[in-house]
Short mmCIF file of C-alpha atoms in Angstrom, two decimals:
data_model
loop_
_atom_site.label_atom_id
_atom_site.label_comp_id
_atom_site.label_asym_id
_atom_site.label_seq_id
_atom_site.Cartn_x
_atom_site.Cartn_y
_atom_site.Cartn_z
CA THR A 19 7.86 -3.48 -8.51
CA GLU A 20 8.24 -6.89 -7.45
CA SER A 21 10.90 -8.72 -9.51
CA CYS A 22 9.27 -10.97 -12.53
CA GLN A 23 11.21 -13.91 -12.19
CA HIS A 24 9.22 -14.15 -8.44
CA PHE A 25 5.84 -14.38 -10.63
CA MET A 26 4.42 -18.17 -11.52
CA ALA A 27 4.79 -18.82 -15.82
CA PHE A 28 2.65 -19.69 -17.51
CA ARG A 29 1.74 -20.37 -21.07
CA ARG A 30 -1.61 -19.23 -23.33
CA ALA A 31 -2.62 -18.86 -26.83
CA PRO A 32 -2.05 -15.53 -28.42
CA LEU A 33 -4.69 -13.09 -28.70
CA ALA A 34 -5.12 -10.37 -31.54
CA VAL A 35 -4.19 -7.01 -31.03
CA LEU A 36 -6.01 -4.24 -32.38
CA LEU A 37 -4.46 -1.03 -32.58
CA GLY A 38 -6.75 1.96 -32.81
CA ALA A 39 -8.52 4.24 -30.85
CA LEU A 40 -11.12 1.80 -28.93
CA THR A 41 -14.35 2.56 -27.25
CA LEU A 42 -15.77 0.33 -24.20
CA VAL A 43 -19.04 -1.91 -24.47
CA VAL A 44 -19.80 -2.87 -21.47
CA ALA A 45 -22.62 -5.51 -20.70
CA SER A 46 -24.66 -5.84 -18.02
CA ASN A 47 -22.40 -3.76 -15.68
CA ALA A 48 -24.77 -1.81 -13.51
CA ALA A 49 -22.21 -1.54 -11.10
CA LEU A 50 -19.60 -0.06 -12.50
CA SER A 51 -21.61 3.01 -13.98
CA SER A 52 -23.02 3.09 -9.87
CA SER A 53 -19.14 3.56 -9.41
CA PRO A 54 -18.63 6.57 -6.64
CA PHE A 55 -15.28 7.09 -9.07
CA VAL A 56 -16.71 7.89 -11.91
CA SER A 57 -18.08 10.88 -11.16
CA ALA A 58 -16.76 14.91 -10.79
CA GLY A 59 -13.48 15.37 -10.31
CA ARG A 60 -11.57 12.19 -12.53
CA VAL A 61 -10.00 13.02 -15.96
CA GLY A 62 -10.71 10.41 -18.74
CA ARG A 63 -12.88 9.69 -21.61
CA SER A 64 -16.09 7.34 -20.89
CA GLY A 65 -17.01 6.65 -24.19
CA ARG A 66 -19.35 4.10 -23.58
CA ASP A 67 -22.52 2.79 -25.56
CA GLN A 68 -24.95 2.04 -22.80
CA ASN A 69 -27.47 0.93 -25.41
CA GLU A 70 -25.15 -1.67 -27.03
CA LYS A 71 -24.61 -5.63 -25.88
CA CYS A 72 -21.56 -8.47 -26.52
CA ASN A 73 -22.78 -11.50 -27.30
CA SER A 74 -20.71 -12.88 -23.59
CA PRO A 75 -21.37 -11.61 -20.19
CA ALA A 76 -17.79 -10.45 -20.81
CA THR A 77 -16.69 -7.09 -21.44
CA CYS A 78 -15.70 -6.20 -25.06
CA LEU A 79 -13.63 -3.76 -26.33
CA ARG A 80 -15.16 -2.07 -30.41
CA LEU A 81 -13.24 -0.41 -32.68
CA LYS A 82 -14.84 3.39 -33.10
CA GLY A 83 -17.83 2.38 -35.50
CA ALA A 84 -18.12 -0.38 -37.14
CA GLY A 85 -15.50 -2.93 -37.03
CA PRO A 86 -14.51 -6.45 -35.48
CA LYS A 87 -15.37 -6.93 -31.48
CA VAL A 88 -12.44 -8.30 -28.60
CA GLU A 89 -14.05 -10.10 -25.84
CA PHE A 90 -12.64 -9.63 -22.42
CA ASP A 91 -13.15 -13.29 -22.31
CA GLY A 92 -9.47 -13.94 -23.56
CA ILE A 93 -8.03 -12.34 -20.53
CA ARG A 94 -10.40 -14.31 -18.03
CA LYS A 95 -9.32 -17.31 -19.68
CA LEU A 96 -5.74 -16.21 -19.12
CA MET A 97 -6.28 -15.47 -15.16
CA GLU A 98 -8.51 -18.30 -14.83
CA GLY A 99 -5.96 -20.89 -16.40
CA GLU A 100 -3.14 -19.40 -13.63
CA GLY A 101 -6.03 -20.59 -10.88
CA LEU A 102 -6.98 -16.78 -10.03
CA SER A 103 -10.50 -16.46 -8.59
CA GLU A 104 -13.67 -15.00 -10.11
CA ALA A 105 -13.50 -11.98 -7.61
CA ALA A 106 -9.64 -11.61 -8.31
CA ILE A 107 -10.94 -11.61 -12.57
CA ARG A 108 -13.92 -9.43 -11.83
CA SER A 109 -11.29 -6.64 -10.05
CA PHE A 110 -9.09 -6.55 -13.27
CA ARG A 111 -11.82 -6.36 -15.53
CA ALA A 112 -12.71 -3.02 -13.08
CA ALA A 113 -9.24 -1.25 -13.47
CA TYR A 114 -8.55 -2.40 -17.09
CA GLU A 115 -12.19 -0.96 -18.44
CA GLN A 116 -10.85 2.11 -17.02
CA LEU A 117 -7.94 1.92 -18.95
CA VAL A 118 -9.48 1.01 -21.84
CA ARG A 119 -11.92 3.83 -21.53
CA GLY A 120 -8.69 6.78 -21.43
CA ASP A 121 -9.77 7.45 -17.66
CA ASP A 122 -6.31 8.19 -16.11
CA GLY A 123 -7.45 8.38 -12.36
CA MET A 124 -6.37 11.94 -11.99
CA ILE A 125 -8.08 13.80 -9.14
CA LEU A 126 -8.31 17.37 -9.92
CA GLU A 127 -7.83 19.83 -7.06
CA SER A 128 -10.72 21.92 -8.58
CA SER A 129 -12.88 18.70 -7.39
CA ILE A 130 -11.97 18.56 -3.71
CA GLU A 131 -12.07 20.44 -0.68
CA PRO A 132 -9.68 19.93 2.28
CA VAL A 133 -10.28 18.02 5.22
CA LYS A 134 -11.35 19.47 8.43
CA GLY A 135 -13.06 18.97 11.40
CA LEU A 136 -11.66 15.42 12.25
CA PRO A 137 -11.57 13.69 15.46
CA THR A 138 -8.38 12.26 16.50
CA GLN A 139 -7.11 9.96 18.74
CA ALA A 140 -6.78 11.55 22.18
CA ASP A 141 -10.66 12.16 21.41
CA VAL A 142 -11.40 8.30 21.93
CA ASN A 143 -9.04 7.71 24.45
CA GLN A 144 -10.81 8.40 27.13
CA ALA A 145 -12.46 5.67 29.03
CA LYS A 146 -10.72 2.48 30.21
CA LEU A 147 -12.73 -0.58 28.78
CA SER A 148 -13.75 -3.53 31.26
CA ALA A 149 -12.25 -7.23 30.60
CA GLU A 150 -15.59 -8.67 29.14
CA ARG A 151 -15.87 -5.62 26.85
CA THR A 152 -12.28 -6.34 25.94
CA LYS A 153 -13.19 -9.75 25.31
CA GLU A 154 -16.25 -8.95 23.88
CA LEU A 155 -14.70 -6.89 20.99
CA LEU A 156 -11.37 -9.05 20.16
CA SER A 157 -13.53 -12.12 19.67
CA LYS A 158 -14.78 -10.16 16.59
CA THR A 159 -11.70 -8.99 15.32
CA VAL A 160 -8.79 -9.80 13.19
CA VAL A 161 -5.80 -7.95 12.62
CA LEU A 162 -3.93 -8.62 9.04
CA LYS A 163 -0.59 -7.85 8.44
CA LEU A 164 -0.14 -6.95 4.37
CA ASN A 165 3.14 -8.78 3.62
CA GLY A 166 3.20 -9.54 -0.17
CA GLY A 167 6.33 -6.59 -1.44
CA LEU A 168 9.74 -7.96 -2.09
CA GLY A 169 11.67 -4.66 -1.44
CA THR A 170 13.25 -4.92 -5.09
CA GLY A 171 13.33 -1.77 -5.04
CA MET A 172 15.54 -1.55 -2.30
CA GLY A 173 17.53 -4.79 -3.84
CA LEU A 174 15.69 -7.13 -1.92
CA GLU A 175 15.10 -10.79 -3.44
CA LYS A 176 12.86 -11.48 -0.43
CA ALA A 177 10.20 -10.03 1.45
CA LYS A 178 10.81 -6.57 2.65
CA SER A 179 9.69 -7.74 6.12
CA LEU A 180 12.91 -10.13 6.62
CA LEU A 181 14.87 -7.20 6.85
CA ALA A 182 16.80 -5.96 9.96
CA VAL A 183 15.25 -3.89 12.03
CA LYS A 184 16.87 -3.32 15.42
CA GLY A 185 19.59 -5.30 15.83
CA THR A 186 19.06 -9.16 14.67
CA ASP A 187 15.48 -8.39 15.13
CA THR A 188 13.03 -8.14 11.37
CA PHE A 189 9.91 -7.21 10.91
CA LEU A 190 8.62 -10.24 10.85
CA ASP A 191 9.92 -10.50 14.59
CA PHE A 192 8.87 -7.26 15.55
CA ILE A 193 4.91 -8.43 14.49
CA ALA A 194 5.41 -11.36 16.06
CA LYS A 195 6.09 -10.37 19.22
CA GLN A 196 3.92 -7.67 19.32
CA VAL A 197 0.86 -10.03 18.57
CA MET A 198 1.98 -12.60 21.31
CA ASP A 199 2.56 -9.76 23.92
CA PHE A 200 -0.70 -8.60 23.18
CA LYS A 201 -2.53 -12.38 23.63
CA THR A 202 -0.42 -12.40 26.67
CA HIS A 203 -0.71 -9.38 28.55
CA LYS A 204 -4.74 -7.59 26.85
CA GLY A 205 -6.28 -10.67 25.20
CA ASP A 206 -6.52 -13.25 22.51
CA VAL A 207 -6.90 -11.76 19.15
CA ARG A 208 -7.14 -13.63 15.96
CA SER A 209 -4.17 -12.43 13.96
CA MET A 210 -3.40 -12.94 9.65
CA PHE A 211 -0.81 -12.37 7.10
CA MET A 212 -2.00 -11.04 3.32
CA ASN A 213 1.31 -12.64 1.14
CA SER A 214 2.28 -13.24 -2.15
CA PHE A 215 2.92 -15.77 -4.41
CA SER A 216 7.07 -13.99 -3.61
CA THR A 217 6.44 -14.05 0.17
CA SER A 218 4.44 -16.76 1.41
CA ALA A 219 7.22 -19.71 1.99
CA ASP A 220 9.87 -17.39 3.15
CA THR A 221 7.19 -15.91 5.85
CA LYS A 222 5.76 -19.46 6.94
CA ALA A 223 9.92 -20.44 7.03
CA ALA A 224 10.49 -17.16 9.01
CA LEU A 225 7.22 -17.10 11.48
CA ALA A 226 8.56 -21.39 12.41
CA ALA A 227 9.99 -19.81 15.08
CA TYR A 228 6.18 -18.29 16.46
CA PRO A 229 4.21 -21.51 16.04
CA ALA A 230 1.36 -19.69 17.54
CA LEU A 231 0.92 -17.51 14.40
CA LEU A 232 0.98 -20.53 11.87
CA GLY A 233 -2.59 -21.45 13.42
CA GLU A 234 -5.66 -22.25 10.51
CA GLY A 235 -6.23 -19.65 8.06
CA TRP A 236 -2.71 -17.52 9.18
CA GLU A 237 -1.99 -16.22 5.46
CA VAL A 238 -4.22 -15.06 2.49
CA VAL A 239 -2.44 -14.72 -0.86
CA GLN A 240 -2.85 -12.15 -2.92
CA ASN A 241 -3.15 -12.19 -6.36
CA LYS A 242 -1.70 -11.60 -9.86
CA VAL A 243 -2.44 -9.40 -12.78
CA PRO A 244 -1.25 -9.39 -16.07
CA LYS A 245 0.68 -6.68 -17.93
CA ILE A 246 -0.51 -4.84 -20.43
CA LEU A 247 0.82 -3.45 -23.83
CA GLN A 248 1.14 -0.12 -24.24
CA GLU A 249 0.40 -0.39 -27.85
CA GLY A 250 -3.24 -3.00 -28.70
CA LEU A 251 -3.70 -2.86 -24.28
CA GLN A 252 -3.49 -6.25 -24.66
CA PRO A 253 -1.77 -8.80 -22.32
CA ALA A 254 2.35 -8.63 -22.58
CA LYS A 255 4.18 -11.71 -24.42
CA TRP A 256 7.70 -12.23 -22.96
CA PRO A 257 8.18 -15.95 -23.68
CA ALA A 258 12.24 -15.57 -22.86
CA LYS A 259 10.75 -14.41 -19.40
CA PRO A 260 7.02 -15.66 -19.18
CA ALA A 261 7.21 -15.02 -15.18
CA CYS A 262 7.78 -11.25 -16.58
CA GLU A 263 3.97 -11.31 -18.01
CA TRP A 264 2.70 -10.96 -14.36
CA CYS A 265 2.41 -8.70 -11.75
CA PRO A 266 1.31 -7.73 -8.09
CA PRO A 267 -1.68 -5.40 -8.51
CA GLY A 268 -1.40 -3.72 -5.22
CA HIS A 269 -2.93 -3.21 -2.30
CA GLY A 270 -6.38 -2.71 -3.47
CA ASP A 271 -5.97 -6.55 -4.00
CA LEU A 272 -6.54 -7.30 -0.54
CA TYR A 273 -11.29 -7.16 -1.09
CA PRO A 274 -10.59 -9.60 -4.39
CA SER A 275 -8.41 -12.03 -2.13
CA LEU A 276 -10.34 -12.21 1.00
CA ALA A 277 -13.26 -12.70 -1.11
CA GLY A 278 -12.08 -14.84 -3.79
CA SER A 279 -10.08 -17.16 -1.24
CA GLY A 280 -13.29 -17.52 1.00
CA THR A 281 -11.59 -15.90 3.48
CA LEU A 282 -14.16 -12.99 3.98
CA ASP A 283 -17.32 -16.21 3.89
CA ALA A 284 -14.95 -18.02 6.84
CA LEU A 285 -14.85 -15.05 8.98
CA LEU A 286 -17.85 -13.71 8.98
CA ALA A 287 -19.26 -17.00 9.72
CA LYS A 288 -17.39 -17.10 12.70
CA GLY A 289 -18.61 -14.10 14.06
CA VAL A 290 -15.82 -11.75 12.60
CA LYS A 291 -17.10 -7.88 12.10
CA TYR A 292 -13.88 -6.05 12.44
CA MET A 293 -10.62 -6.12 10.88
CA PHE A 294 -7.73 -4.07 11.33
CA VAL A 295 -4.96 -3.88 8.20
CA SER A 296 -1.62 -1.57 8.44
CA ASN A 297 1.50 -2.65 6.47
CA SER A 298 4.15 -5.22 7.55
CA ASP A 299 6.90 -2.61 7.62
CA ASN A 300 4.72 0.16 9.78
CA LEU A 301 6.02 -1.35 13.26
CA GLY A 302 3.97 1.34 15.04
CA ALA A 303 0.13 0.05 13.92
CA THR A 304 -0.57 -2.44 16.28
CA LEU A 305 -3.90 -3.02 17.28
CA ASP A 306 -5.02 -0.63 20.00
CA LEU A 307 -8.19 -1.19 22.22
CA ALA A 308 -9.34 2.36 22.58
CA LEU A 309 -9.82 2.86 18.23
CA LEU A 310 -11.47 -0.64 18.62
CA ASP A 311 -13.67 0.76 20.49
CA TYR A 312 -14.33 3.65 18.84
CA PHE A 313 -14.35 2.27 15.51
CA ALA A 314 -17.65 -0.57 16.59
CA GLN A 315 -19.39 2.78 18.79
CA SER A 316 -19.19 4.47 15.84
CA ASP A 317 -21.03 1.99 13.41
CA LYS A 318 -19.04 3.44 10.62
CA PRO A 319 -18.15 0.56 7.79
CA PHE A 320 -14.55 2.48 7.26
CA ILE A 321 -12.10 4.07 9.16
CA MET A 322 -8.43 5.35 7.62
CA GLU A 323 -5.98 6.48 10.67
CA VAL A 324 -4.41 9.22 9.18
CA CYS A 325 -1.71 11.76 10.43
CA GLU A 326 -0.78 15.42 10.12
CA ARG A 327 1.66 15.57 7.08
CA THR A 328 4.94 17.50 7.55
CA GLU A 329 7.78 18.38 4.85
CA ALA A 330 8.49 14.57 5.45
CA ASP A 331 5.18 13.90 3.91
CA LYS A 332 4.33 16.12 1.35
CA LYS A 333 4.68 13.63 -1.97
CA GLY A 334 2.50 10.79 -0.23
CA GLY A 335 -1.32 10.49 -0.89
CA HIS A 336 -3.70 12.88 1.23
CA LEU A 337 -7.25 12.73 2.78
CA ALA A 338 -9.49 15.36 0.92
CA VAL A 339 -13.32 15.74 0.30
CA ARG A 340 -14.94 15.74 -2.59
CA THR A 341 -17.02 18.66 -3.28
CA SER A 342 -19.95 16.89 -5.93
CA ASP A 343 -21.00 14.71 -2.97
CA GLY A 344 -19.26 15.16 0.26
CA ARG A 345 -17.23 11.80 0.74
CA LEU A 346 -13.74 11.11 1.25
CA LEU A 347 -11.39 10.70 -1.11
CA LEU A 348 -7.88 9.70 -0.95
CA ARG A 349 -5.70 11.78 -3.74
CA GLU A 350 -2.40 9.26 -4.09
CA SER A 351 0.19 11.12 -5.91
CA ALA A 352 -0.12 9.51 -9.50
CA GLN A 353 -3.40 10.68 -9.63
CA CYS A 354 -2.05 14.32 -9.35
CA ALA A 355 -1.87 16.59 -12.37
CA ALA A 356 1.43 18.48 -12.78
CA ALA A 357 -0.32 21.80 -12.62
CA ASP A 358 -1.96 20.62 -9.48
CA GLU A 359 1.40 19.67 -7.44
CA LYS A 360 1.95 23.08 -5.71
CA ALA A 361 -1.29 22.24 -4.06
CA PHE A 362 -0.75 18.29 -3.58
CA GLN A 363 2.42 19.62 -1.51
CA ASP A 364 1.11 21.93 0.64
CA THR A 365 0.88 20.55 3.80
CA ALA A 366 -1.12 23.77 5.21
CA ARG A 367 -3.98 23.26 2.62
CA HIS A 368 -4.01 19.75 2.41
CA SER A 369 -3.18 18.58 6.35
CA PHE A 370 -3.52 14.68 6.91
CA PHE A 371 -2.18 11.57 5.00
CA ASN A 372 -3.17 7.68 4.68
CA THR A 373 -0.80 5.87 6.84
CA ASN A 374 -2.76 2.74 5.34
CA ASN A 375 -3.74 1.89 8.80
CA LEU A 376 -7.72 1.10 7.94
CA TRP A 377 -10.53 0.09 10.04
CA ILE A 378 -13.03 -2.29 7.87
CA ARG A 379 -16.50 -3.82 8.96
CA LEU A 380 -16.31 -6.92 7.86
CA ASP A 381 -20.11 -7.11 7.12
CA ARG A 382 -20.13 -3.77 5.41
CA LEU A 383 -17.38 -4.95 2.78
CA LYS A 384 -19.72 -8.12 2.31
CA GLU A 385 -22.81 -5.42 1.23
CA VAL A 386 -20.34 -3.32 -1.10
CA LEU A 387 -18.79 -6.08 -2.86
CA ASP A 388 -22.61 -7.90 -3.04
CA LYS A 389 -23.74 -4.23 -5.02
CA HIS A 390 -20.96 -3.87 -6.93
CA ASP A 391 -20.71 -7.34 -8.53
CA GLY A 392 -17.99 -8.45 -6.18
CA VAL A 393 -15.78 -5.97 -6.95
CA VAL A 394 -14.93 -2.77 -4.65
CA PRO A 395 -15.02 -0.31 -6.91
CA LEU A 396 -11.32 1.66 -7.02
CA PRO A 397 -9.44 4.19 -8.95
CA MET A 398 -7.19 2.69 -11.46
CA ILE A 399 -3.25 3.53 -10.94
CA LYS A 400 -1.63 3.15 -14.23
CA ASN A 401 1.78 2.17 -13.94
CA GLU A 402 4.59 3.18 -16.79
CA LYS A 403 7.00 0.09 -17.00
CA THR A 404 8.87 -2.49 -19.58
CA VAL A 405 7.61 -6.30 -19.50
CA ASP A 406 10.87 -6.96 -17.89
CA PRO A 407 12.23 -5.01 -15.66
CA GLY A 408 15.54 -5.40 -16.28
CA ASP A 409 15.71 -5.21 -19.73
CA GLY A 410 14.62 -1.23 -21.04
CA ASP A 411 14.49 -2.30 -24.42
CA SER A 412 11.33 -5.17 -23.68
CA PRO A 413 8.63 -3.71 -24.76
CA LYS A 414 6.36 -1.20 -22.33
CA VAL A 415 3.38 -2.40 -20.83
CA PHE A 416 0.78 -0.61 -18.09
CA GLN A 417 0.94 -1.97 -14.71
CA LEU A 418 -2.32 -1.81 -13.41
CA GLU A 419 -2.89 -1.34 -9.21
CA THR A 420 -5.32 -0.07 -6.90
CA ALA A 421 -4.78 0.82 -3.69
CA MET A 422 -6.37 -0.04 -0.58
CA GLY A 423 -7.35 3.20 1.23
CA ALA A 424 -9.00 4.39 -1.56
CA ALA A 425 -12.04 2.34 -0.84
CA ILE A 426 -12.89 5.24 1.91
CA GLU A 427 -14.80 6.40 -1.65
CA SER A 428 -16.87 2.77 -1.96
CA PHE A 429 -18.07 2.75 1.84
CA PRO A 430 -20.79 5.43 2.50
CA GLY A 431 -20.59 6.88 5.81
CA ALA A 432 -17.09 6.42 6.28
CA GLY A 433 -14.26 8.06 8.52
CA ALA A 434 -11.06 8.76 9.33
CA VAL A 435 -9.04 9.50 12.30
CA VAL A 436 -6.08 11.45 13.38
CA VAL A 437 -3.77 9.95 15.12
CA ASP A 438 -0.42 10.31 16.65
CA ARG A 439 2.61 9.63 14.75
CA ALA A 440 3.89 6.87 16.99
CA ARG A 441 1.40 4.72 14.94
CA PHE A 442 3.30 5.67 12.29
CA ALA A 443 7.21 4.42 11.08
CA PRO A 444 7.20 2.99 7.92
CA VAL A 445 10.19 2.24 5.54
CA LYS A 446 10.01 2.73 1.96
CA THR A 447 13.30 3.45 1.35
CA CYS A 448 16.87 3.36 2.61
CA ALA A 449 16.30 6.38 4.15
CA ASP A 450 13.05 5.26 5.75
CA LEU A 451 15.66 2.08 7.21
CA LEU A 452 18.29 4.56 8.58
CA ARG A 453 15.62 6.74 10.25
CA VAL A 454 14.04 3.99 12.14
CA ARG A 455 17.50 1.92 12.83
CA SER A 456 18.76 4.87 14.33
CA ASP A 457 18.28 6.15 17.86
CA ALA A 458 15.09 8.57 16.75
CA TYR A 459 12.78 5.48 17.59
CA ASP A 460 12.45 3.89 20.55
CA VAL A 461 11.09 0.39 20.80
CA THR A 462 8.23 0.21 23.45
CA PRO A 463 7.76 -2.84 26.04
CA ASP A 464 5.36 -3.87 23.83
CA PHE A 465 8.01 -4.03 20.66
CA ARG A 466 6.29 -1.08 19.39
CA LEU A 467 8.76 1.09 16.96
CA VAL A 468 7.84 4.47 18.12
CA LEU A 469 9.38 7.91 17.30
CA ALA A 470 11.47 9.11 20.52
CA ALA A 471 10.50 11.90 22.94
CA GLU A 472 13.71 14.34 21.35
CA CYS A 473 12.25 14.70 18.11
CA GLY A 474 9.32 16.62 19.22
CA GLY A 475 6.34 14.44 17.61
CA LYS A 476 8.52 15.22 13.83
CA PRO A 477 10.82 12.54 12.39
CA PRO A 478 14.15 13.62 10.65
CA VAL A 479 14.07 14.23 7.21
CA VAL A 480 16.43 11.90 5.82
CA ASP A 481 17.94 12.32 2.49
CA LEU A 482 20.49 9.88 0.68
CA ASP A 483 22.29 10.07 -2.37
CA GLY A 484 19.67 7.71 -4.78
CA LYS A 485 23.03 6.93 -6.63
CA VAL A 486 24.35 5.13 -3.90
CA TYR A 487 21.99 4.30 -1.77
CA LYS A 488 18.77 3.48 -3.21
CA LYS A 489 19.53 -0.30 -2.33
CA VAL A 490 20.16 -1.48 0.65
CA GLN A 491 23.80 -2.63 -0.24
CA GLY A 492 24.69 0.98 -0.83
CA LEU A 493 23.52 1.79 3.07
CA GLU A 494 24.74 -0.71 4.66
CA LYS A 495 28.19 -0.23 3.36
CA MET A 496 28.00 3.83 5.12
CA LEU A 497 27.21 1.31 7.91
CA ALA A 498 29.78 -0.81 7.45
CA ALA A 499 31.56 0.29 10.96
CA GLY A 500 29.30 -1.35 12.93
CA ALA A 501 26.92 1.56 14.15
CA VAL A 502 23.99 3.68 13.55
CA PRO A 503 24.35 7.35 13.80
CA SER A 504 22.42 9.13 16.14
CA LEU A 505 19.73 11.06 15.06
CA LYS A 506 17.12 12.34 17.58
CA HIS A 507 18.42 15.82 17.64
CA CYS A 508 18.42 15.97 14.08
CA SER A 509 15.95 17.50 11.72
CA LYS A 510 17.69 16.88 8.45
CA LEU A 511 20.39 15.12 7.07
CA VAL A 512 21.55 15.12 3.82
CA VAL A 513 24.07 12.77 2.40
CA LYS A 514 25.86 12.93 -1.04
CA GLY A 515 28.15 10.90 -2.38
CA LYS A 516 30.24 7.46 -1.40
CA VAL A 517 30.26 8.28 2.73
CA ALA A 518 30.95 5.58 5.06
CA LEU A 519 30.42 6.36 8.98
CA ALA A 520 32.69 5.26 11.53
CA ALA A 521 31.07 4.57 15.15
CA GLY A 522 30.15 6.88 17.41
CA VAL A 523 28.55 9.58 15.30
CA VAL A 524 25.94 11.95 16.17
CA PHE A 525 24.18 14.17 14.41
CA LYS A 526 21.93 17.15 15.15
CA GLY A 527 20.26 20.15 13.10
CA GLU A 528 20.55 20.49 9.80
CA VAL A 529 23.76 18.84 8.25
CA THR A 530 25.03 17.67 4.87
CA VAL A 531 27.76 15.74 4.23
CA ALA A 532 29.32 15.39 0.66
CA ASN A 533 31.90 13.23 -0.59
CA ALA A 534 33.04 14.39 -4.75
CA LYS A 535 35.41 11.42 -5.41
CA ASP A 536 34.23 8.14 -6.44
CA GLU A 537 35.82 5.99 -3.73
CA TRP A 538 34.11 6.10 -0.30
CA ALA A 539 35.87 7.92 2.46
CA THR A 540 34.96 7.83 6.08
CA LEU A 541 32.90 10.00 8.29
CA LYS A 542 35.05 10.48 11.67
CA ALA A 543 33.36 9.90 15.46
CA GLY A 544 32.27 13.20 16.55
CA THR A 545 29.18 15.72 17.02
CA TYR A 546 28.24 17.06 13.81
CA GLU A 547 25.43 20.28 14.21
CA ASN A 548 23.79 22.34 11.42
CA THR A 549 27.20 22.09 9.32
CA LYS A 550 28.45 21.09 5.87
CA VAL A 551 30.98 18.71 5.73
CA GLU A 552 32.88 18.19 2.51
CA LEU A 553 35.17 15.01 2.73
#
C-alpha cells in the first residue's frame, strides 16, 4: 500500500453515514448484470431489486425495507472534485457495488478446474520473422510498464523502480536500456509507463538520462480512489491528513486509466492494435517478437503469460478454468477461502501462475468497454486497513482494488501461454531483491535479468526474517560489507535474526543462518553447504 502522504489533499462536504444492512439498487445497469464475475463460484449476496429505480442515473443504496436512499452521487461528486475521469468513477462504482452487495470475491475450489493443455513459448518460437513482418507488427504495437508503486512495504518513500538492482543500475535504468537496445537491434517500437501521482515526477527525472523515452504520450497516470469506512460503507474522512482518505486502486486501473485519459482512443487512431504490459520490477519481461507474432496470428483478444508454479510461488495467484462456462480466470490469494488454502497452494493441481505479462488487443478492449458501459468487469479485492497507515487506532477502512490479470475472464476467447522463467524475475520483497542482486540472476546482452543456468530453472527460495528484513534498510545492513552472497548453487536460504554477511560468502544447497542475539553478528567468508549455522 502506498503511503497516504503522497496522495493529493481534497475538500468535500460531509456525507451521511447510514448504519444497518444495505441492499443495492441499480438503475439502468445492464452492464453489471452481464458481468462475467457475477457467476457461479463467486461467493456473496446479491440482494438487488431489478425492478426498483433510482431518481438519478447514479447507483443508490437503500436500507432493507422502507427507508431513505443514499446515492452514489456523493461519491461521484467527491471523485469529480479531484479531477478523476468518468471511466475511473464508473470503475470504482462497480467495485463499490460489489462491496455493498456483500460480494467478497471468493472463488471456491468446487467451482473451478485445473488448466491443462496450454501452448508453450517453445511452441511459438519456431519461425524467424522477416524484416517486413517485424516492421509491420512493431508499427501496431506499444509496450507499457506498470510503474505506480512506491514500495512503502519495503521501507521506501520513492518509486520502487528507483531501487538499485545490479551495481548502481536501477529498475528504470534497466528498462530504459532494454528499450533502447530493442530499438537499435530489432526495430522502432512505442513505449510508455503507467505512473501514479506518487511516481510520475521521480520517474520523469530519472529518465532525463534517456530523452528518447520521454516523447509525446510517454506516460498515463494511474487514478486514485476513496477509502471506504468499514462502518457505514461511506468515504473515510480524516482531516488531520486528508491525503490519507485516498488510495491506489490496484493495477486493474490500467483499463480506466487508458480509457479516461484518452490514451486508448489516441493509440487506436494511430493504428496501434497490440499492447504488451508488464511490471517495472520484472526485468525479464521484454517485448518478444515471436510471442508478438503468435498473439497477432491467434486473433485472441487477450493472452496471459504464465509460468509453472514452484514451492516459491505457491502463495501467489493461479490460473484456473471456471466450470460453469469454461472461461479462464485468475484466482488471487485474497480470493481463496480458508478451507481451500491447501488446494490453492497445491502446485501439482494448479500448475500455472500469472506473471502479469499481458498481451491486449486494444480494439477488443474498446469493445469490452463499450459493451459494459465503459467498465472492464473485474472482481473486487477488499483489503482491510486503517485510514492512516501510521496510526493503528484510526478508523478501519476498506481499500478496494482490482487486478488487471483478472480481465482474462472478461474477454471471450482469451488465452494463456506458458513461458520460460527467464521472463519472470519480479521483486516484491527484500528476499526477492537479494535473489536478483545475487549471481542467481545474470544480465543478458539486451539487459534482461534471467535465471542463471546453474539454478536449473528454479530460483532459490530465500526466507528472510520479517522482523529484520521487511524493509530495505535491514537488507542493506546485511550487505554492508559491500558484497552480495553467491546463491546460484543454493536451493533454499533461511536467515533468522540480525545477520551481516562478510564479502566472499557462498551458499549451496539448503542453508540456515541464525543469530538469537539482539546485536548484529557477522557470518565470515566461506562456502556453506547444506548446513545450519548459529552465530
